[in-house]
Amino acid sequence: DYKGQKLAEQIFQGIILVSAIIGFIYGYITEQFGWTVYIVMAGFALSCLLTLPPWPMYRRNPLKWLPVPESGTEEKKPADRKPKRHAKS
C-alpha cells in the first residue's frame, strides 16, 4: 500500500541521514575516514533490514483490486479492434 511505502521510505532516509551524521562526526573526531564509511554502511544495512522485507507494519492499508473477469465474458478479438492511427511527422 502507498502509506506503507511512504513509511518505509521515511525510515530508510532517516536511518541513512542519522548514520551519515554520526559517521561524519565520529570520523572527524578520530580523523579516520574509514570509520565514517563503516558507520554509513552499517546504517545502510540496518535500513535495508528494516525496510526491504514485507513487514506487517507496511501492509496495514491494503489496496482493493478489481475483480478478475470470468473467462466466459466477452473479449475483443484482435480483428474487432480499430487500428491505431499514427501521428504524422
PDB file of C-alpha atoms in Angstrom, residues 22-73:
ATOM      1  CA  ILE A  22      27.101  10.150  13.297  1.00  0.00           C
ATOM      2  CA  GLY A  23      29.679   8.681  10.938  1.00  0.00           C
ATOM      3  CA  PHE A  24      30.876  12.097   9.827  1.00  0.00           C
ATOM      4  CA  ILE A  25      31.201  13.391  13.390  1.00  0.00           C
ATOM      5  CA  TYR A  26      32.967  10.236  14.623  1.00  0.00           C
ATOM      6  CA  GLY A  27      35.253  10.156  11.595  1.00  0.00           C
ATOM      7  CA  TYR A  28      36.080  13.834  12.057  1.00  0.00           C
ATOM      8  CA  ILE A  29      36.903  13.383  15.748  1.00  0.00           C
ATOM      9  CA  THR A  30      39.070  10.307  15.165  1.00  0.00           C
ATOM     10  CA  GLU A  31      40.435  11.683  11.881  1.00  0.00           C
ATOM     11  CA  GLN A  32      39.674   8.358  10.195  1.00  0.00           C
ATOM     12  CA  PHE A  33      37.530   8.472   7.063  1.00  0.00           C
ATOM     13  CA  GLY A  34      37.226   4.698   7.164  1.00  0.00           C
ATOM     14  CA  TRP A  35      35.056   4.864  10.292  1.00  0.00           C
ATOM     15  CA  THR A  36      32.707   7.230   8.509  1.00  0.00           C
ATOM     16  CA  VAL A  37      32.303   4.736   5.681  1.00  0.00           C
ATOM     17  CA  TYR A  38      31.812   1.813   8.085  1.00  0.00           C
ATOM     18  CA  ILE A  39      29.134   3.624  10.078  1.00  0.00           C
ATOM     19  CA  VAL A  40      27.249   4.703   6.954  1.00  0.00           C
ATOM     20  CA  MET A  41      27.444   1.151   5.582  1.00  0.00           C
ATOM     21  CA  ALA A  42      26.111  -0.217   8.890  1.00  0.00           C
ATOM     22  CA  GLY A  43      23.240   2.295   8.717  1.00  0.00           C
ATOM     23  CA  PHE A  44      22.515   1.219   5.156  1.00  0.00           C
ATOM     24  CA  ALA A  45      22.461  -2.462   6.168  1.00  0.00           C
ATOM     25  CA  LEU A  46      20.153  -1.701   9.128  1.00  0.00           C
ATOM     26  CA  SER A  47      17.800   0.341   6.971  1.00  0.00           C
ATOM     27  CA  CYS A  48      17.672  -2.425   4.351  1.00  0.00           C
ATOM     28  CA  LEU A  49      16.877  -4.970   7.056  1.00  0.00           C
ATOM     29  CA  LEU A  50      14.031  -2.801   8.345  1.00  0.00           C
ATOM     30  CA  THR A  51      12.504  -1.699   5.051  1.00  0.00           C
ATOM     31  CA  LEU A  52      13.025  -4.362   2.365  1.00  0.00           C
ATOM     32  CA  PRO A  53      11.126  -7.345   3.834  1.00  0.00           C
ATOM     33  CA  PRO A  54       7.319  -7.020   3.715  1.00  0.00           C
ATOM     34  CA  TRP A  55       6.843  -6.451   7.450  1.00  0.00           C
ATOM     35  CA  PRO A  56       3.216  -6.287   8.693  1.00  0.00           C
ATOM     36  CA  MET A  57       3.616  -2.609   9.669  1.00  0.00           C
ATOM     37  CA  TYR A  58       3.907  -1.779   5.953  1.00  0.00           C
ATOM     38  CA  ARG A  59       0.777  -3.743   4.968  1.00  0.00           C
ATOM     39  CA  ARG A  60      -1.875  -2.140   7.185  1.00  0.00           C
ATOM     40  CA  ASN A  61      -3.789  -0.439   4.366  1.00  0.00           C
ATOM     41  CA  PRO A  62      -4.134  -2.957   1.531  1.00  0.00           C
ATOM     42  CA  LEU A  63      -5.380  -1.804  -1.856  1.00  0.00           C
ATOM     43  CA  LYS A  64      -8.667  -3.109  -3.205  1.00  0.00           C
ATOM     44  CA  TRP A  65      -8.118  -4.593  -6.649  1.00  0.00           C
ATOM     45  CA  LEU A  66     -10.705  -5.010  -9.370  1.00  0.00           C
ATOM     46  CA  PRO A  67     -12.239  -8.470  -9.583  1.00  0.00           C
ATOM     47  CA  VAL A  68     -10.843 -10.825 -12.219  1.00  0.00           C
ATOM     48  CA  PRO A  69     -13.263 -11.163 -15.156  1.00  0.00           C
ATOM     49  CA  GLU A  70     -14.507 -14.664 -15.822  1.00  0.00           C
ATOM     50  CA  SER A  71     -13.211 -16.427 -18.917  1.00  0.00           C
ATOM     51  CA  GLY A  72     -16.729 -16.745 -20.424  1.00  0.00           C
ATOM     52  CA  THR A  73     -17.257 -12.972 -20.747  1.00  0.00           C
TER      53      THR A  73
END
